[in-house]
Short mmCIF file of C-alpha atoms (C1' of nucleotides) in Angstrom, two decimals:
data_model
loop_
_atom_site.label_atom_id
_atom_site.label_comp_id
_atom_site.label_asym_id
_atom_site.label_seq_id
_atom_site.Cartn_x
_atom_site.Cartn_y
_atom_site.Cartn_z
CA UNK W 121 -10.09 20.66 -21.87
CA UNK W 122 -8.83 20.44 -18.33
CA UNK W 123 -5.20 20.41 -17.35
CA UNK W 124 -4.23 20.82 -13.72
CA UNK W 125 -0.88 20.17 -12.12
CA UNK W 126 -0.47 19.64 -8.41
CA UNK W 127 3.05 19.38 -6.98
CA UNK W 128 2.12 17.04 -4.13
CA UNK W 129 0.20 13.86 -4.81
CA UNK W 130 -0.16 13.43 -1.05
CA UNK W 131 -2.71 16.24 -0.99
CA UNK W 132 -4.97 14.59 -3.55
CA UNK W 133 -4.58 11.25 -1.81
CA UNK W 134 -5.70 12.72 1.50
CA UNK W 135 -8.68 14.42 -0.12
CA UNK W 136 -9.88 11.18 -1.66
CA UNK W 137 -9.27 9.20 1.53
CA UNK W 138 -11.25 11.83 3.42
CA UNK W 139 -14.29 11.54 1.18
CA UNK W 140 -14.40 7.96 -0.06
CA UNK W 141 -15.96 6.53 3.04
CA UNK W 142 -18.90 8.87 2.74
CA UNK W 143 -19.37 9.07 -1.03
CA UNK W 144 -19.11 6.27 -3.58
CA UNK W 145 -19.14 8.41 -6.68
CA UNK W 146 -19.69 12.00 -7.64
CA UNK W 147 -19.28 14.60 -10.33
CA UNK W 148 -16.23 16.82 -10.15
CA UNK W 149 -17.15 20.14 -11.72
CA UNK W 150 -14.16 21.76 -13.34
CA UNK W 151 -14.36 25.35 -14.45
CA UNK W 152 -12.44 28.53 -14.78
CA UNK W 153 -12.09 29.12 -11.07
CA UNK W 154 -11.19 25.61 -10.07
CA UNK W 155 -12.62 22.22 -9.23
CA UNK W 156 -15.61 21.63 -6.99
CA UNK W 157 -17.62 18.65 -5.92
CA UNK W 158 -20.73 18.19 -3.85
CA UNK W 159 -22.42 15.01 -2.74
CA UNK W 160 -24.67 13.40 -0.20
CA UNK W 161 -23.94 10.11 1.49
CA UNK W 162 -25.86 7.12 0.18
CA UNK W 163 -28.48 7.43 2.94
CA UNK W 164 -28.99 11.08 2.02
CA UNK W 165 -28.43 12.21 5.58
CA UNK W 166 -25.14 14.05 5.47
CA UNK W 167 -23.64 16.22 2.77
CA UNK W 168 -20.13 17.15 1.80
CA UNK W 169 -18.54 19.58 -0.58
CA UNK W 170 -15.04 20.06 -1.91
CA UNK W 171 -13.46 23.17 -3.32
CA UNK W 172 -10.05 23.34 -4.99
CA UNK W 173 -9.28 26.79 -6.34
CA UNK W 174 -7.44 27.14 -9.63
CA UNK W 175 -4.74 29.18 -7.87
CA UNK W 176 -3.73 26.05 -6.00
CA UNK W 177 -2.59 24.41 -9.24
CA UNK W 178 0.41 25.36 -11.31
CA UNK W 179 -0.54 25.51 -14.07
CA UNK W 180 -4.33 25.32 -14.16
CA UNK W 181 -6.24 25.45 -17.38
CA UNK W 182 -9.90 24.75 -18.04
CA UNK W 183 -11.38 26.38 -21.13
CA UNK W 184 -14.94 25.35 -20.57
CA UNK W 185 -16.92 23.75 -17.79
CA UNK W 186 -16.46 19.99 -17.58
CA UNK W 187 -18.19 17.58 -15.24
CA UNK W 188 -16.17 14.48 -14.47
CA UNK W 189 -18.13 11.56 -13.01
CA UNK W 190 -15.68 9.68 -10.83
CA UNK W 191 -15.82 6.66 -8.58
CA UNK W 192 -14.03 7.40 -5.33
CA UNK W 193 -12.93 3.83 -4.89
CA UNK W 194 -11.37 3.77 -8.37
CA UNK W 195 -9.76 7.12 -7.76
CA UNK W 196 -8.40 5.85 -4.49
CA UNK W 197 -6.95 2.78 -6.17
CA UNK W 198 -5.22 4.86 -8.81
CA UNK W 199 -3.84 7.29 -6.26
CA UNK W 200 -2.38 4.38 -4.31
CA UNK W 201 -0.07 4.03 -7.30
CA UNK W 202 1.33 7.51 -6.74
CA UNK W 203 4.17 8.33 -4.39
CA UNK W 204 3.42 11.03 -1.84
CA UNK W 205 6.00 13.34 -3.34
CA UNK W 206 5.01 12.72 -6.94
CA UNK W 207 3.83 15.58 -9.09
CA UNK W 208 0.28 14.90 -10.31
CA UNK W 209 -1.15 16.21 -13.55
CA UNK W 210 -4.86 15.77 -14.25
CA UNK W 211 -6.01 15.92 -17.83
CA UNK W 212 -9.39 15.54 -19.47
CA UNK W 213 -10.52 16.36 -22.97
CA UNK W 214 -13.91 17.97 -23.46
CA UNK W 215 -16.44 15.14 -23.74
CA UNK W 216 -13.76 12.65 -22.83
CA UNK W 217 -14.74 9.35 -21.29
CA UNK W 218 -11.56 9.10 -19.24
CA UNK W 219 -9.61 11.21 -16.81
CA UNK W 220 -5.87 11.10 -17.28
CA UNK W 221 -3.64 11.12 -14.21
CA UNK W 222 0.10 11.41 -14.64
CA UNK W 223 2.45 10.87 -11.71
CA UNK W 224 6.05 12.00 -11.99
CA UNK W 225 8.55 11.01 -9.34
CA UNK W 226 10.61 13.88 -7.92
CA UNK W 227 13.77 12.75 -9.69
CA UNK W 228 11.77 12.13 -12.86
CA UNK W 229 13.15 8.65 -13.35
CA UNK W 230 9.66 7.27 -13.13
CA UNK W 231 6.58 8.43 -15.00
CA UNK W 232 3.21 6.74 -14.55
CA UNK W 233 0.17 7.40 -16.65
CA UNK W 234 -3.31 6.25 -15.68
CA UNK W 235 -6.54 6.68 -17.55
CA UNK W 236 -9.58 6.31 -15.37
CA UNK W 237 -12.95 5.63 -16.91
CA UNK W 238 -15.57 8.27 -16.22
CA UNK W 239 -19.13 7.55 -15.15
CA UNK W 240 -22.45 9.15 -15.91
CA UNK W 241 -23.74 10.30 -12.57
CA UNK W 242 -27.04 11.99 -11.83
CA UNK W 243 -26.19 14.71 -9.42
CA UNK W 244 -28.85 16.24 -7.25
CA UNK W 245 -27.04 19.49 -6.75
CA UNK W 246 -28.48 21.13 -3.67
CA UNK W 247 -27.50 24.72 -3.34
CA UNK W 248 -26.39 25.56 0.16
CA UNK W 249 -27.05 29.11 1.32
CA UNK W 250 -24.12 30.85 2.99
CA UNK W 251 -25.42 30.70 6.50
CA UNK W 252 -24.80 32.90 9.51
CA UNK W 253 -24.14 30.70 12.52
CA UNK W 254 -24.75 31.38 16.18
CA UNK W 255 -21.49 29.80 17.16
CA UNK W 256 -18.17 28.99 15.52
CA UNK W 257 -15.60 26.77 17.22
CA UNK W 258 -12.04 26.21 16.01
CA UNK W 259 -10.31 23.21 17.47
CA UNK W 260 -7.61 20.67 16.78
CA UNK W 261 -8.89 18.21 14.20
CA UNK W 262 -6.88 15.40 15.79
CA UNK W 263 -8.45 16.20 19.14
CA UNK W 264 -11.89 16.26 17.56
CA UNK W 265 -11.28 12.89 15.91
CA UNK W 266 -10.08 11.43 19.17
CA UNK W 267 -13.13 12.70 21.05
CA UNK W 268 -15.57 11.32 18.50
CA UNK W 269 -13.84 7.95 18.51
CA UNK W 270 -13.72 7.80 22.29
CA UNK W 271 -17.35 8.78 22.78
CA UNK W 272 -18.51 6.17 20.27
CA UNK W 273 -17.87 3.67 23.03
CA UNK W 274 -20.69 5.20 25.02
CA UNK W 275 -23.41 5.86 22.53
CA UNK W 276 -24.50 6.49 18.99
CA UNK W 277 -24.89 10.22 19.38
CA UNK W 278 -23.04 13.06 21.00
CA UNK W 279 -24.29 16.32 22.45
CA UNK W 280 -22.21 19.39 21.64
CA UNK W 281 -22.65 22.23 24.11
CA UNK W 282 -20.85 25.39 23.16
CA UNK W 283 -20.58 28.29 25.59
CA UNK W 284 -18.11 31.10 26.00
CA UNK W 285 -16.13 28.92 28.38
CA UNK W 286 -15.63 26.11 25.96
CA UNK W 287 -17.17 23.25 24.05
CA UNK W 288 -18.40 20.11 25.72
CA UNK W 289 -18.97 16.76 24.05
CA UNK W 290 -21.13 14.23 25.90
CA UNK W 291 -22.51 10.80 25.18
CA UNK W 292 -24.28 8.22 27.27
CA UNK W 293 -25.41 4.66 26.94
CA UNK W 294 -25.28 1.28 28.61
CA UNK W 295 -21.74 1.65 29.89
CA UNK W 296 -22.50 4.94 31.55
CA UNK W 297 -21.80 8.41 30.34
CA UNK W 298 -18.83 10.34 29.11
CA UNK W 299 -18.19 14.03 28.75
CA UNK W 300 -15.19 15.91 27.42
CA UNK W 301 -14.79 19.65 27.84
CA UNK W 302 -12.38 21.66 25.73
CA UNK W 303 -11.84 25.04 27.34
CA UNK W 304 -11.46 28.14 25.24
CA UNK W 305 -7.80 29.13 25.35
CA UNK W 306 -7.00 32.54 26.81
CA UNK W 307 -6.07 35.14 24.19
CA UNK W 308 -2.56 35.40 25.67
CA UNK W 309 -1.90 31.75 25.07
CA UNK W 310 -3.33 32.14 21.61
CA UNK W 311 -0.03 31.16 20.05
CA UNK W 312 -0.93 27.64 18.98
CA UNK W 313 -3.08 27.39 15.86
CA UNK W 314 -4.77 24.32 17.26
CA UNK W 315 -5.93 26.01 20.46
CA UNK W 316 -9.65 25.90 20.99
CA UNK W 317 -11.26 29.21 20.03
CA UNK W 318 -14.92 30.09 20.14
CA UNK W 319 -16.82 32.92 18.49
CA UNK W 320 -20.45 33.12 19.48
CA UNK W 321 -23.62 35.12 19.40
CA UNK W 322 -25.32 32.74 21.79
CA UNK W 323 -24.76 29.33 23.33
CA UNK W 324 -25.75 26.40 21.18
CA UNK W 325 -26.54 22.81 22.03
CA UNK W 326 -26.98 20.19 19.32
CA UNK W 327 -27.15 16.40 19.21
CA UNK W 328 -25.34 14.69 16.35
CA UNK W 329 -24.81 11.17 15.04
CA UNK W 330 -21.35 9.89 15.99
CA UNK W 331 -21.39 7.55 13.03
CA UNK W 332 -21.28 10.52 10.71
CA UNK W 333 -18.83 12.52 12.78
CA UNK W 334 -16.44 9.58 12.64
CA UNK W 335 -16.78 9.63 8.87
CA UNK W 336 -16.06 13.36 8.76
CA UNK W 337 -12.93 13.02 10.85
CA UNK W 338 -11.30 11.04 8.03
CA UNK W 339 -10.49 14.54 6.77
CA UNK W 340 -8.34 15.30 9.80
CA UNK W 341 -5.05 14.52 7.99
CA UNK W 342 -5.80 17.44 5.67
CA UNK W 343 -5.86 20.14 8.27
CA UNK W 344 -4.79 20.37 11.87
CA UNK W 345 -7.78 22.56 12.63
CA UNK W 346 -11.47 21.89 12.13
CA UNK W 347 -14.04 24.65 12.28
CA UNK W 348 -17.50 23.77 13.59
CA UNK W 349 -20.30 26.18 12.69
CA UNK W 350 -23.52 25.68 14.62
CA UNK W 351 -26.94 27.10 15.15
CA UNK W 352 -29.81 25.22 16.71
CA UNK W 353 -32.18 23.60 14.24
CA UNK W 354 -30.05 23.92 11.10
CA UNK W 355 -27.36 21.56 9.81
CA UNK W 356 -24.01 21.87 11.51
CA UNK W 357 -21.09 22.69 9.21
CA UNK W 358 -17.67 21.12 9.73
CA UNK W 359 -14.93 22.68 7.66
CA UNK W 360 -11.42 21.38 7.04
CA UNK W 361 -9.08 23.68 5.12
CA UNK W 362 -6.90 22.23 2.39
CA UNK W 363 -3.77 24.35 2.64
CA UNK W 364 -4.80 27.65 1.15
CA UNK W 365 -6.08 26.02 -1.99
CA UNK W 366 -9.56 25.16 -0.80
CA UNK W 367 -11.56 23.19 1.74
CA UNK W 368 -13.79 20.23 2.46
CA UNK W 369 -17.14 20.93 4.16
CA UNK W 370 -19.44 18.45 5.83
CA UNK W 371 -23.03 19.20 6.79
CA UNK W 372 -25.06 17.19 9.27
CA UNK W 373 -28.53 17.95 10.61
CA UNK W 374 -28.92 17.81 14.40
CA UNK W 375 -31.06 15.05 15.85
CA UNK W 376 -34.26 16.08 17.59
CA UNK W 377 -33.43 16.00 21.26
CA UNK W 378 -35.70 13.58 23.07
CA UNK W 379 -35.87 13.97 26.83
CA UNK W 380 -36.17 10.72 28.67
CA UNK O 52 26.63 -36.81 5.06
CA UNK O 53 25.85 -33.13 4.75
CA UNK O 54 27.07 -30.48 7.14
CA UNK O 55 26.66 -26.84 6.23
CA UNK O 56 27.01 -23.82 8.49
CA UNK O 57 25.53 -20.46 7.64
CA UNK O 58 26.34 -17.48 9.86
CA UNK O 59 23.05 -15.66 9.28
CA UNK O 60 19.75 -17.46 9.79
CA UNK O 61 18.01 -14.41 8.33
CA UNK O 62 19.27 -15.37 4.89
CA UNK O 63 17.76 -18.84 5.04
CA UNK O 64 14.52 -17.43 6.41
CA UNK O 65 14.22 -15.00 3.54
CA UNK O 66 14.92 -17.74 1.01
CA UNK O 67 12.18 -19.95 2.39
CA UNK O 68 9.71 -17.04 2.63
CA UNK O 69 10.50 -16.18 -0.98
CA UNK O 70 9.71 -19.65 -2.26
CA UNK O 71 7.06 -21.10 0.01
CA UNK O 72 4.15 -19.35 -1.65
CA UNK O 73 5.03 -20.84 -4.98
CA UNK O 74 6.21 -24.31 -3.98
CA UNK O 75 4.78 -26.61 -1.34
CA UNK O 76 7.58 -29.15 -1.28
CA UNK O 77 10.70 -29.95 -3.20
CA UNK O 78 13.94 -31.84 -3.22
CA UNK O 79 17.06 -29.99 -2.13
CA UNK O 80 19.97 -31.51 -3.96
CA UNK O 81 23.13 -31.31 -1.93
CA UNK O 82 26.42 -32.06 -3.53
CA UNK O 83 30.04 -31.17 -3.63
CA UNK O 84 29.50 -27.72 -5.08
CA UNK O 85 26.58 -26.69 -2.92
CA UNK O 86 22.84 -26.95 -2.56
CA UNK O 87 20.37 -26.54 -5.38
CA UNK O 88 16.66 -26.85 -5.77
CA UNK O 89 14.32 -26.67 -8.69
CA UNK O 90 10.55 -26.82 -8.77
CA UNK O 91 7.44 -25.87 -10.63
CA UNK O 92 4.41 -24.34 -9.00
CA UNK O 93 1.48 -26.67 -8.41
CA UNK O 94 -0.23 -25.54 -11.62
CA UNK O 95 2.97 -26.30 -13.54
CA UNK O 96 3.01 -22.85 -15.10
CA UNK O 97 5.98 -21.15 -13.50
CA UNK O 98 9.30 -22.53 -12.45
CA UNK O 99 11.87 -21.56 -9.88
CA UNK O 100 15.36 -22.61 -9.01
CA UNK O 101 17.65 -21.98 -6.09
CA UNK O 102 21.41 -22.16 -5.97
CA UNK O 103 23.52 -21.91 -2.82
CA UNK O 104 27.21 -22.41 -3.53
CA UNK O 105 29.33 -24.34 -1.08
CA UNK O 106 31.64 -21.31 -0.76
CA UNK O 107 28.80 -19.45 0.93
CA UNK O 108 28.94 -21.83 3.88
CA UNK O 109 31.70 -22.08 6.44
CA UNK O 110 32.31 -24.92 6.72
CA UNK O 111 30.59 -26.90 3.98
CA UNK O 112 30.92 -30.62 3.70
CA UNK O 113 29.01 -33.06 1.56
CA UNK O 114 30.70 -36.37 0.80
CA UNK O 115 28.16 -37.71 -1.61
CA UNK O 116 25.09 -36.39 -3.34
CA UNK O 117 22.01 -36.29 -1.11
CA UNK O 118 18.51 -35.31 -2.07
CA UNK O 119 16.46 -33.90 0.80
CA UNK O 120 12.71 -33.83 0.27
CA UNK O 121 11.44 -30.89 2.28
CA UNK O 122 8.12 -29.24 2.89
CA UNK O 123 8.44 -25.49 2.62
CA UNK O 124 5.74 -24.84 5.16
CA UNK O 125 7.47 -27.09 7.71
CA UNK O 126 10.79 -25.49 6.94
CA UNK O 127 9.23 -22.09 7.38
CA UNK O 128 7.78 -23.06 10.75
CA UNK O 129 11.12 -24.34 11.99
CA UNK O 130 12.97 -21.24 10.77
CA UNK O 131 10.52 -19.04 12.66
CA UNK O 132 12.19 -20.55 15.75
CA UNK O 133 15.53 -19.07 14.76
CA UNK O 134 16.69 -15.58 15.56
CA UNK O 135 17.80 -13.50 12.60
CA UNK O 136 21.35 -13.36 13.86
CA UNK O 137 21.56 -17.01 14.83
CA UNK O 138 24.15 -19.24 13.24
CA UNK O 139 22.46 -22.11 11.43
CA UNK O 140 23.98 -25.51 10.89
CA UNK O 141 22.28 -28.00 8.59
CA UNK O 142 23.08 -31.68 9.05
CA UNK O 143 21.85 -34.80 7.31
CA UNK O 144 23.17 -38.33 7.39
CA UNK O 145 23.30 -40.32 4.19
CA UNK O 146 19.92 -42.03 3.80
CA UNK O 147 18.63 -40.13 6.79
CA UNK O 148 14.93 -39.52 7.14
CA UNK O 149 15.40 -36.20 8.91
CA UNK O 150 17.23 -32.93 8.36
CA UNK O 151 18.87 -31.49 11.46
CA UNK O 152 18.84 -27.74 11.95
CA UNK O 153 20.83 -26.22 14.78
CA UNK O 154 20.45 -22.56 15.71
CA UNK O 155 23.09 -20.93 17.89
CA UNK O 156 22.52 -17.46 19.23
CA UNK O 157 25.33 -14.96 18.59
CA UNK O 158 26.49 -15.02 22.21
CA UNK O 159 26.23 -18.81 22.20
CA UNK O 160 24.08 -18.84 25.31
CA UNK O 161 21.28 -20.52 23.46
CA UNK O 162 21.42 -23.57 21.21
CA UNK O 163 18.31 -24.97 19.51
CA UNK O 164 18.16 -28.25 17.69
CA UNK O 165 15.36 -29.22 15.32
CA UNK O 166 14.96 -32.40 13.32
CA UNK O 167 12.67 -32.06 10.37
CA UNK O 168 11.13 -35.13 8.75
CA UNK O 169 12.06 -35.63 5.14
CA UNK O 170 9.60 -36.52 2.41
CA UNK O 171 9.81 -38.70 -0.66
CA UNK O 172 9.15 -36.37 -3.53
CA UNK O 173 8.97 -37.22 -7.19
CA UNK O 174 10.87 -34.50 -8.91
CA UNK O 175 10.40 -33.84 -12.57
CA UNK O 176 13.74 -32.20 -13.05
CA UNK O 177 13.56 -30.12 -16.20
CA UNK O 178 16.90 -29.03 -17.45
CA UNK O 179 16.97 -25.37 -18.38
CA UNK O 180 19.36 -24.40 -21.12
CA UNK O 181 21.49 -21.35 -20.46
CA UNK O 182 19.72 -18.96 -22.73
CA UNK O 183 20.88 -15.85 -24.52
CA UNK O 184 18.33 -13.12 -24.07
CA UNK O 185 17.46 -10.18 -26.31
CA UNK O 186 17.13 -7.85 -23.39
CA UNK O 187 18.32 -7.66 -19.80
CA UNK O 188 16.95 -5.11 -17.36
CA UNK O 189 18.32 -4.43 -13.89
CA UNK O 190 16.00 -2.55 -11.59
CA UNK O 191 15.17 -2.03 -7.97
CA UNK O 192 13.38 -5.13 -6.66
CA UNK O 193 11.28 -2.98 -4.33
CA UNK O 194 10.22 -0.81 -7.24
CA UNK O 195 9.40 -3.90 -9.27
CA UNK O 196 7.32 -5.31 -6.44
CA UNK O 197 5.50 -2.02 -6.07
CA UNK O 198 4.72 -1.82 -9.77
CA UNK O 199 3.39 -5.38 -9.94
CA UNK O 200 1.22 -4.79 -6.91
CA UNK O 201 -0.10 -1.47 -8.20
CA UNK O 202 -0.92 -2.77 -11.64
CA UNK O 203 -2.78 -5.76 -10.19
CA UNK O 204 -5.53 -3.23 -9.47
CA UNK O 205 -6.04 -2.80 -13.17
CA UNK O 206 -5.82 -6.24 -14.63
CA UNK O 207 -4.57 -9.80 -14.41
CA UNK O 208 -1.69 -9.37 -16.79
CA UNK O 209 0.96 -6.81 -17.50
CA UNK O 210 2.77 -5.91 -20.69
CA UNK O 211 6.50 -5.28 -20.36
CA UNK O 212 7.95 -3.13 -23.10
CA UNK O 213 11.70 -2.74 -22.99
CA UNK O 214 13.47 -0.26 -25.20
CA UNK O 215 16.76 1.58 -24.91
CA UNK O 216 14.90 4.44 -23.21
CA UNK O 217 13.50 2.36 -20.42
CA UNK O 218 11.08 -0.32 -19.41
CA UNK O 219 7.35 0.24 -19.41
CA UNK O 220 4.79 -1.78 -17.49
CA UNK O 221 1.16 -1.49 -18.54
CA UNK O 222 -2.13 -3.06 -17.60
CA UNK O 223 -5.74 -2.35 -18.38
CA UNK O 224 -9.13 -3.47 -17.22
CA UNK O 225 -12.47 -2.24 -15.97
CA UNK O 226 -11.14 0.73 -14.05
CA UNK O 227 -9.20 2.04 -17.00
CA UNK O 228 -5.58 1.65 -17.86
CA UNK O 229 -2.28 2.23 -16.15
CA UNK O 230 1.27 2.48 -17.38
CA UNK O 231 4.51 2.98 -15.50
CA UNK O 232 7.72 3.92 -17.25
CA UNK O 233 11.09 3.50 -15.58
CA UNK O 234 13.68 5.43 -17.52
CA UNK O 235 17.14 4.06 -18.02
CA UNK O 236 19.42 6.07 -15.77
CA UNK O 237 22.21 7.99 -17.48
CA UNK O 238 25.62 6.41 -17.03
CA UNK O 239 26.84 9.49 -15.15
CA UNK O 240 24.18 9.08 -12.52
CA UNK O 241 24.98 5.40 -12.37
CA UNK O 242 26.02 5.66 -8.74
CA UNK O 243 23.03 3.88 -7.24
CA UNK O 244 23.01 0.10 -7.57
CA UNK O 245 19.22 0.17 -7.83
CA UNK O 246 19.13 2.50 -10.82
CA UNK O 247 17.38 1.07 -13.83
CA UNK O 248 19.87 -0.27 -16.37
CA UNK O 249 19.10 -1.95 -19.66
CA UNK O 250 21.26 -4.07 -21.93
CA UNK O 251 19.64 -5.04 -25.21
CA UNK O 252 20.08 -6.49 -28.61
CA UNK O 253 16.60 -5.52 -29.63
CA UNK O 254 13.41 -4.20 -28.06
CA UNK O 255 11.20 -6.81 -26.45
CA UNK O 256 7.53 -6.81 -25.55
CA UNK O 257 5.99 -9.60 -23.48
CA UNK O 258 2.72 -10.11 -21.63
CA UNK O 259 2.91 -11.82 -18.25
CA UNK O 260 0.58 -12.97 -15.50
CA UNK O 261 0.60 -10.54 -12.59
CA UNK O 262 -0.43 -13.29 -10.23
CA UNK O 263 2.89 -15.02 -10.77
CA UNK O 264 4.94 -11.84 -10.77
CA UNK O 265 3.46 -11.01 -7.38
CA UNK O 266 4.58 -14.41 -6.16
CA UNK O 267 8.09 -13.85 -7.51
CA UNK O 268 8.42 -10.51 -5.78
CA UNK O 269 8.32 -12.28 -2.41
CA UNK O 270 12.03 -12.67 -3.09
CA UNK O 271 12.60 -8.91 -3.04
CA UNK O 272 13.87 -8.90 0.58
CA UNK O 273 16.80 -11.05 -0.60
CA UNK O 274 18.22 -8.55 -3.03
CA UNK O 275 17.66 -4.89 -3.73
CA UNK O 276 18.06 -5.54 -7.42
CA UNK O 277 16.15 -7.88 -9.71
CA UNK O 278 17.38 -8.78 -13.17
CA UNK O 279 14.80 -9.46 -15.84
CA UNK O 280 15.98 -11.42 -18.89
CA UNK O 281 13.61 -11.41 -21.84
CA UNK O 282 13.24 -12.54 -25.38
CA UNK O 283 9.96 -12.77 -27.21
CA UNK O 284 8.41 -16.24 -27.21
CA UNK O 285 10.55 -17.87 -24.55
CA UNK O 286 10.07 -17.85 -20.78
CA UNK O 287 11.16 -14.68 -19.03
CA UNK O 288 13.79 -15.14 -16.35
CA UNK O 289 13.70 -13.11 -13.12
CA UNK O 290 16.83 -13.41 -11.05
CA UNK O 291 17.37 -12.31 -7.45
CA UNK O 292 20.92 -12.63 -6.15
CA UNK O 293 21.51 -14.03 -2.69
CA UNK O 294 24.55 -12.08 -1.52
CA UNK O 295 27.38 -13.63 -3.46
CA UNK O 296 26.50 -17.10 -2.39
CA UNK O 297 23.90 -17.86 -5.02
CA UNK O 298 20.59 -16.85 -6.47
CA UNK O 299 16.90 -17.56 -6.92
CA UNK O 300 15.57 -17.69 -10.45
CA UNK O 301 11.97 -17.61 -11.59
CA UNK O 302 10.81 -18.52 -15.09
CA UNK O 303 7.46 -17.56 -16.56
CA UNK O 304 6.25 -18.07 -20.10
CA UNK O 305 4.74 -15.01 -21.81
CA UNK O 306 1.05 -15.09 -22.60
CA UNK O 307 0.08 -15.12 -26.23
CA UNK O 308 -0.83 -11.56 -27.04
CA UNK O 309 -4.37 -11.39 -28.33
CA UNK O 310 -5.26 -8.32 -30.32
CA UNK O 311 -8.79 -7.13 -29.83
"C1'" DT H 140 -14.25 -12.63 5.39
"C1'" DT H 141 -11.12 -13.02 9.18
"C1'" DC H 142 -6.74 -13.19 11.01
"C1'" DT H 143 -1.98 -12.36 10.78
"C1'" DT H 144 1.79 -9.73 9.50
"C1'" DT H 145 4.01 -5.87 8.06
"C1'" DC H 146 4.72 -1.03 7.55
"C1'" DG H 147 4.45 3.59 8.83
"C1'" DA H 148 3.45 7.11 12.28
"C1'" DA H 149 3.62 9.11 16.87
"C1'" DT M 228 9.95 2.17 21.08
"C1'" DT M 229 5.19 1.50 20.87
"C1'" DC M 230 1.04 1.83 18.64
"C1'" DG M 231 -2.29 1.68 15.05
"C1'" DA M 232 -3.54 1.12 10.34
"C1'" DA M 233 -3.27 -1.21 6.09
"C1'" DA M 234 -1.91 -5.01 3.30
"C1'" DG M 235 -1.53 -9.91 2.49
"C1'" DA M 236 -2.56 -14.81 3.53
"C1'" DA M 237 -5.61 -18.49 5.09
#
DNA sequence: TTCTTTCGAA
DNA sequence: TTCGAAAGAA
């Protein structure tokens, strides 16, 4: 059986809000080391994965591997019933057909118990090799979300150009064109965790669908920093940390650049 | 004739907002002791009543009994023209076909006068006996509203189980099931007026329509506490106090519990 | 489904 | 205080 207690319901709420726009339902694989999930969007274009390490729960107990087929919209509805500061406890028996969620208010005068029906979901579990990337950019997730939203006005796709100087986002369309450059912050001014930082082997330029990037940025409330890992020709990885308990990763293949 | 002056238009606004979703039009009975109203919803399932004592007005004058047939949506529109801190004066001649509403801004630099047409409404005035109830629960009206809204996700009806320990709300449906327990607060910690308190002769369990409860909770802005009076088999009474000038009461018959 | 209204966040 | 997002009503 699984039993996992998380002191802040807000965290779980944000995780589900971050993923529900991209994935309708998915299997949550619970094991010794924690909970993980992996899914593609319904069009099978982008992929996401979630990792929540057992150390992030107190306590965490999972005797044997369990796969919980959950609907994100149902999960979201149930989590709307939890206060942000509630303590959440997840429980599932082996071979259970429901997931139990208990919410306890901080003062313990209110206890809610929900039992969510589980689904049988065929999961096409693609294994993702741990990739070396030509370029890794750390930047403010709020800034990234803002840029993707703003550039959506101009076109359906954005070009990311990463050099040692900084990362540039550009889009063009009927209105005209737009470009936003985030400069790498000098090492002296490295104080802020949300400063733009770039590690690179060589410059990379990729074209990506803004529709998907705007879906990924729903994860911005989870982490103030997003890490973009890029090489030409292979899917770009966007990673949002979840405290120090895990992360959400999004993968999106670059579009073939057509010169016009 | 009627002449009644209320120092806070906000109060009257909240009263009308609380009732207008349930009742389209109704007779306001004005007499010596104050203003009262009683109506059923259009489906004749739930009932509500309003009492505003004459002592709550300054001054209050009503020589003879007048019945004012008012449309709640019209009344709501007119009250939208009043500032929250305006002083309201209601005036109606005997046998008048309009109700006069005067709004005076606090600094008296602005005076608005509205005359609302009255309607001829057949009222089936049901007399409600003052009932003894097996169980009375006082709880935060905001919390109650939140619970009814949350549980609407799960099903169309909610089961209320009141015991000495607390009151439990549960609902179930396609998603799964949900239950919320509010514990009775210890008498030591009785400081907060919105703490859950229960007075009972014996435990009560009733099933109620969430659709109606969600209509009743529109009255939550009037009072931070709602009082639920229950016995098995007879209509449940929900009471929201209006300062110390009166109250709104809602009555809803329990559904027959079907065991499956 | 769309619009309005309300609530929370910046 | 202003803005945007989310909830509720038409």
